[in-house]
Amino acid sequence: MVDFEFKSSYNFYDLVNIMSILRSPDGCPWDREQSHKSIRRDFLEECYEAIEAIDTDDKELLEEELGDVLLQVVFHAQIEAEAGSFNADDVCDGICKKLIIRHPHVFGEVEADTSEEVLKNWDAIKMQTKSQQTLSEVMHSVSPAMPALIRADKIQNKARKVGFDFPDVNTALGKLEEEIAELKAAIADGAKDEIMGEIGDVLFSAVNVSRLLKIDSEKALSDTSEKFISRFEDMEKLCKERDIDINSLSLTELDKLWDEVKSSN
């Protein structure tokens, strides 16, 4: 057992210390074996669980999930501290400096009275600090690890800032219809690579429509997925009430049952 002081209340540096102990030779075998890549998925899952707490307005759960996210940050920082690259203090130092530099209207003499002015300054400072010369460099910096719909939205917003955007949602809808027609043609040709490209174009165009309507495309798709699950659950309940094996139904019968459920809610 390691020498450790038990307390009634812990702080950030206690978390850093605990993680250091867990990664030590006398610590936890599992924690010692982990790398950035092995816990990459854990980081993503904890972020999504924190988002779920935000979406459900569950403050108690949010407190817990933010702790789990913070643990992942400290875990990754500890791995690098052991490698002699950086530590948790360096992470905090970097983000503090970034916030100060990117808020000259608070910590400097720059004037910015609206959110629009703040964001404009933020983007300009970000380009300067990252030595980005062109908008395409800015677009490349939008992480490909992001969910694809969110990434598409961010890239489209970058293009919008130089005026490369649809003038209205109806024009964007026209583009979506055009891409759907091209997808149909690709399917008729049967070329798999072309079909994949056209499906991507359809999704990208759908994000454009959603963005111009000020609708979060990621949330819209997530909500639709939840709706699909709920309706499918209602289908199964109806089958159970009517003593029907859902697996025995034909597609036509399933569609009829789906329409029945859909019309009831």
Short mmCIF file of C-alpha atoms in Angstrom, two decimals:
data_model
loop_
_atom_site.label_atom_id
_atom_site.label_comp_id
_atom_site.label_asym_id
_atom_site.label_seq_id
_atom_site.Cartn_x
_atom_site.Cartn_y
_atom_site.Cartn_z
CA MET A 1 0.00 0.00 0.00
CA VAL A 2 1.35 3.46 -0.92
CA ASP A 3 1.72 6.28 1.57
CA PHE A 4 -1.31 8.50 1.00
CA GLU A 5 -3.09 11.19 3.02
CA PHE A 6 -6.86 10.69 3.10
CA LYS A 7 -8.79 13.98 3.22
CA SER A 8 -12.37 15.16 3.54
CA SER A 9 -11.99 17.32 0.43
CA TYR A 10 -9.65 17.15 -2.56
CA ASN A 11 -8.55 19.66 -5.22
CA PHE A 12 -7.02 19.65 -8.70
CA TYR A 13 -3.50 19.01 -7.47
CA ASP A 14 -4.71 16.08 -5.38
CA LEU A 15 -6.08 14.58 -8.61
CA VAL A 16 -2.71 15.09 -10.31
CA ASN A 17 -0.99 13.41 -7.33
CA ILE A 18 -3.43 10.48 -7.31
CA MET A 19 -2.88 9.89 -11.02
CA SER A 20 0.89 10.00 -10.47
CA ILE A 21 0.53 7.35 -7.75
CA LEU A 22 -1.69 5.17 -9.93
CA ARG A 23 0.92 5.27 -12.71
CA SER A 24 3.82 4.56 -10.33
CA PRO A 25 5.51 1.13 -9.92
CA ASP A 26 3.52 0.60 -6.70
CA GLY A 27 0.29 1.82 -8.26
CA CYS A 28 -2.32 0.19 -10.49
CA PRO A 29 -1.23 -2.32 -13.18
CA TRP A 30 -4.03 -1.24 -15.52
CA ASP A 31 -3.26 2.48 -15.21
CA ARG A 32 0.47 1.85 -15.79
CA GLU A 33 -0.26 -0.03 -19.03
CA GLN A 34 -2.29 2.73 -20.66
CA SER A 35 -1.16 5.03 -23.47
CA HIS A 36 -2.73 8.02 -25.22
CA LYS A 37 -4.21 5.76 -27.87
CA SER A 38 -5.49 3.07 -25.50
CA ILE A 39 -7.59 5.61 -23.56
CA ARG A 40 -8.53 7.74 -26.56
CA ARG A 41 -12.01 6.22 -26.73
CA ASP A 42 -12.49 6.71 -22.99
CA PHE A 43 -11.86 10.43 -23.47
CA LEU A 44 -14.51 10.61 -26.19
CA GLU A 45 -17.04 8.64 -24.16
CA GLU A 46 -16.58 10.83 -21.08
CA CYS A 47 -17.06 13.98 -23.19
CA TYR A 48 -20.27 12.60 -24.67
CA GLU A 49 -21.57 11.63 -21.23
CA ALA A 50 -20.90 15.17 -20.00
CA ILE A 51 -22.82 16.49 -23.02
CA GLU A 52 -25.71 14.17 -22.19
CA ALA A 53 -25.80 15.64 -18.67
CA ILE A 54 -25.95 19.13 -20.21
CA ASP A 55 -28.73 18.09 -22.60
CA THR A 56 -30.80 16.60 -19.76
CA ASP A 57 -30.08 19.56 -17.47
CA ASP A 58 -28.83 17.15 -14.78
CA LYS A 59 -26.50 19.26 -12.64
CA GLU A 60 -25.53 16.44 -10.29
CA LEU A 61 -24.61 14.19 -13.20
CA LEU A 62 -22.79 17.06 -14.93
CA GLU A 63 -20.58 17.56 -11.87
CA GLU A 64 -19.68 13.87 -11.92
CA GLU A 65 -19.09 13.72 -15.68
CA LEU A 66 -16.93 16.85 -15.71
CA GLY A 67 -14.79 15.08 -13.10
CA ASP A 68 -14.46 12.13 -15.47
CA VAL A 69 -13.44 14.47 -18.31
CA LEU A 70 -10.90 16.18 -16.04
CA LEU A 71 -9.52 12.78 -15.10
CA GLN A 72 -8.84 12.08 -18.77
CA VAL A 73 -7.00 15.40 -19.14
CA VAL A 74 -4.84 14.65 -16.11
CA PHE A 75 -4.27 11.06 -17.29
CA HIS A 76 -2.90 12.21 -20.66
CA ALA A 77 -0.82 14.94 -19.00
CA GLN A 78 0.69 12.40 -16.58
CA ILE A 79 1.71 10.12 -19.45
CA GLU A 80 3.63 13.03 -20.97
CA ALA A 81 5.05 14.09 -17.60
CA GLU A 82 6.62 10.65 -17.30
CA ALA A 83 8.09 11.06 -20.79
CA GLY A 84 9.55 14.44 -19.83
CA SER A 85 7.48 16.33 -22.41
CA PHE A 86 4.97 18.38 -20.40
CA ASN A 87 2.83 18.11 -17.28
CA ALA A 88 -0.53 19.30 -15.95
CA ASP A 89 0.95 22.67 -14.93
CA ASP A 90 2.17 23.20 -18.50
CA VAL A 91 -1.32 22.40 -19.79
CA CYS A 92 -2.83 24.99 -17.43
CA ASP A 93 -0.14 27.52 -18.30
CA GLY A 94 -0.80 27.11 -22.02
CA ILE A 95 -4.56 27.55 -21.82
CA CYS A 96 -4.25 30.56 -19.46
CA LYS A 97 -1.88 32.29 -21.87
CA LYS A 98 -4.15 31.48 -24.79
CA LEU A 99 -7.18 32.98 -23.02
CA ILE A 100 -5.29 36.16 -22.15
CA ILE A 101 -3.91 36.58 -25.69
CA ARG A 102 -7.29 35.93 -27.34
CA HIS A 103 -9.18 38.33 -25.07
CA PRO A 104 -7.36 41.64 -25.68
CA HIS A 105 -10.68 43.45 -25.12
CA VAL A 106 -10.53 42.22 -21.50
CA PHE A 107 -6.80 42.06 -20.75
CA GLY A 108 -5.63 44.71 -23.21
CA GLU A 109 -6.68 47.90 -24.98
CA VAL A 110 -8.70 46.43 -27.88
CA GLU A 111 -12.36 47.48 -28.13
CA ALA A 112 -14.98 44.76 -28.66
CA ASP A 113 -18.49 45.56 -27.48
CA THR A 114 -20.36 42.72 -29.21
CA SER A 115 -19.99 38.96 -29.52
CA GLU A 116 -19.45 39.37 -33.27
CA GLU A 117 -16.47 41.67 -32.70
CA VAL A 118 -15.08 39.28 -30.09
CA LEU A 119 -15.25 36.31 -32.48
CA LYS A 120 -13.72 38.34 -35.32
CA ASN A 121 -10.78 39.29 -33.10
CA TRP A 122 -10.50 35.70 -31.82
CA ASP A 123 -10.24 34.31 -35.37
CA ALA A 124 -7.67 36.93 -36.41
CA ILE A 125 -5.51 36.28 -33.33
CA LYS A 126 -5.85 32.52 -33.79
CA MET A 127 -4.60 32.76 -37.38
CA GLN A 128 -1.69 34.93 -36.29
CA THR A 129 -0.60 32.71 -33.38
CA LYS A 130 -0.87 29.56 -35.51
CA SER A 131 0.95 31.23 -38.44
CA GLN A 132 -1.96 30.57 -40.76
CA GLN A 133 -1.82 32.62 -43.95
CA THR A 134 -4.83 31.35 -45.89
CA LEU A 135 -8.42 30.31 -45.21
CA SER A 136 -7.70 26.84 -46.54
CA GLU A 137 -5.08 26.47 -43.80
CA VAL A 138 -7.76 27.40 -41.28
CA MET A 139 -10.09 24.78 -42.77
CA HIS A 140 -7.36 22.14 -42.60
CA SER A 141 -7.01 22.93 -38.90
CA VAL A 142 -10.62 21.85 -38.21
CA SER A 143 -9.93 18.46 -36.67
CA PRO A 144 -10.88 15.43 -38.81
CA ALA A 145 -11.48 13.58 -35.53
CA MET A 146 -14.66 15.62 -35.01
CA PRO A 147 -18.06 14.11 -35.78
CA ALA A 148 -18.43 14.63 -39.54
CA LEU A 149 -21.59 16.77 -39.37
CA ILE A 150 -20.04 19.14 -36.83
CA ARG A 151 -16.84 19.36 -38.88
CA ALA A 152 -18.80 20.12 -42.06
CA ASP A 153 -20.68 22.90 -40.27
CA LYS A 154 -17.44 24.47 -38.99
CA ILE A 155 -15.80 24.32 -42.42
CA GLN A 156 -18.85 25.91 -44.05
CA ASN A 157 -18.80 28.69 -41.47
CA LYS A 158 -15.13 29.36 -42.29
CA ALA A 159 -16.07 29.76 -45.97
CA ARG A 160 -18.99 32.01 -45.05
CA LYS A 161 -16.62 34.53 -43.48
CA VAL A 162 -15.22 35.41 -46.92
CA GLY A 163 -18.67 35.45 -48.54
CA PHE A 164 -18.50 31.96 -50.07
CA ASP A 165 -21.97 30.85 -49.04
CA PHE A 166 -25.49 30.40 -50.35
CA PRO A 167 -27.51 33.62 -50.37
CA ASP A 168 -30.51 31.89 -48.79
CA VAL A 169 -31.85 28.51 -47.70
CA ASN A 170 -33.86 27.98 -50.90
CA THR A 171 -30.68 28.14 -52.97
CA ALA A 172 -29.08 25.65 -50.60
CA LEU A 173 -32.11 23.40 -50.97
CA GLY A 174 -31.69 23.55 -54.73
CA LYS A 175 -28.09 22.41 -54.32
CA LEU A 176 -29.25 19.54 -52.09
CA GLU A 177 -31.74 18.44 -54.75
CA GLU A 178 -28.98 18.64 -57.36
CA GLU A 179 -26.71 16.42 -55.25
CA ILE A 180 -29.54 13.90 -54.71
CA ALA A 181 -30.01 13.70 -58.49
CA GLU A 182 -26.28 13.07 -58.90
CA LEU A 183 -26.47 10.34 -56.26
CA LYS A 184 -29.30 8.65 -58.14
CA ALA A 185 -27.22 8.75 -61.32
CA ALA A 186 -24.21 7.26 -59.50
CA ILE A 187 -26.37 4.46 -58.10
CA ALA A 188 -27.65 3.74 -61.61
CA ASP A 189 -24.02 3.50 -62.82
CA GLY A 190 -23.15 1.18 -59.94
CA ALA A 191 -19.72 2.68 -59.23
CA LYS A 192 -19.18 2.25 -55.47
CA ASP A 193 -16.50 4.95 -55.08
CA GLU A 194 -18.65 7.44 -56.99
CA ILE A 195 -21.71 6.54 -54.90
CA MET A 196 -19.76 7.14 -51.68
CA GLY A 197 -18.60 10.53 -52.94
CA GLU A 198 -22.14 11.54 -53.90
CA ILE A 199 -23.53 10.44 -50.53
CA GLY A 200 -20.90 12.68 -48.93
CA ASP A 201 -22.02 15.56 -51.17
CA VAL A 202 -25.66 14.99 -50.16
CA LEU A 203 -24.79 15.03 -46.46
CA PHE A 204 -22.57 18.13 -46.86
CA SER A 205 -25.39 19.91 -48.69
CA ALA A 206 -27.90 18.87 -46.00
CA VAL A 207 -25.60 20.44 -43.38
CA ASN A 208 -25.59 23.66 -45.43
CA VAL A 209 -29.40 23.74 -45.36
CA SER A 210 -29.44 23.03 -41.63
CA ARG A 211 -26.82 25.70 -40.92
CA LEU A 212 -28.69 28.37 -42.86
CA LEU A 213 -31.82 27.49 -40.87
CA LYS A 214 -29.71 27.84 -37.68
CA ILE A 215 -30.38 24.21 -36.80
CA ASP A 216 -27.66 22.00 -35.30
CA SER A 217 -27.44 19.18 -37.85
CA GLU A 218 -25.69 16.87 -35.37
CA LYS A 219 -28.50 17.31 -32.84
CA ALA A 220 -31.16 17.01 -35.54
CA LEU A 221 -29.79 13.64 -36.64
CA SER A 222 -29.37 12.49 -33.04
CA ASP A 223 -32.97 13.44 -32.24
CA THR A 224 -34.19 11.58 -35.32
CA SER A 225 -32.24 8.49 -34.24
CA GLU A 226 -33.93 8.67 -30.83
CA LYS A 227 -37.30 9.08 -32.52
CA PHE A 228 -36.64 6.02 -34.68
CA ILE A 229 -35.77 3.93 -31.60
CA SER A 230 -38.90 5.12 -29.80
CA ARG A 231 -41.17 4.27 -32.72
CA PHE A 232 -39.53 0.89 -33.21
CA GLU A 233 -40.08 0.22 -29.51
CA ASP A 234 -43.78 1.08 -29.99
CA MET A 235 -43.91 -1.35 -32.91
CA GLU A 236 -42.55 -4.12 -30.71
CA LYS A 237 -45.09 -3.28 -28.01
CA LEU A 238 -47.93 -3.46 -30.51
CA CYS A 239 -46.71 -6.84 -31.71
CA LYS A 240 -46.55 -8.09 -28.14
CA GLU A 241 -50.08 -6.83 -27.43
CA ARG A 242 -51.36 -8.59 -30.55
CA ASP A 243 -49.33 -11.73 -29.89
CA ILE A 244 -47.38 -11.30 -33.14
CA ASP A 245 -43.73 -12.26 -33.67
CA ILE A 246 -42.19 -9.16 -35.25
CA ASN A 247 -39.58 -11.37 -36.93
CA SER A 248 -42.34 -13.13 -38.87
CA LEU A 249 -43.67 -9.96 -40.50
CA SER A 250 -42.93 -9.04 -44.11
CA LEU A 251 -41.50 -5.66 -45.04
CA THR A 252 -44.94 -4.56 -46.23
CA GLU A 253 -46.47 -5.54 -42.88
CA LEU A 254 -43.67 -3.82 -40.98
CA ASP A 255 -44.19 -0.63 -43.01
CA LYS A 256 -47.91 -0.75 -42.25
CA LEU A 257 -47.19 -1.17 -38.54
CA TRP A 258 -44.66 1.68 -38.69
CA ASP A 259 -47.25 4.00 -40.28
CA GLU A 260 -49.72 3.05 -37.55
CA VAL A 261 -47.23 3.94 -34.83
CA LYS A 262 -46.16 7.12 -36.63
CA SER A 263 -49.74 8.38 -36.96
CA SER A 264 -50.34 7.88 -33.24
CA ASN A 265 -47.56 10.21 -32.07
#
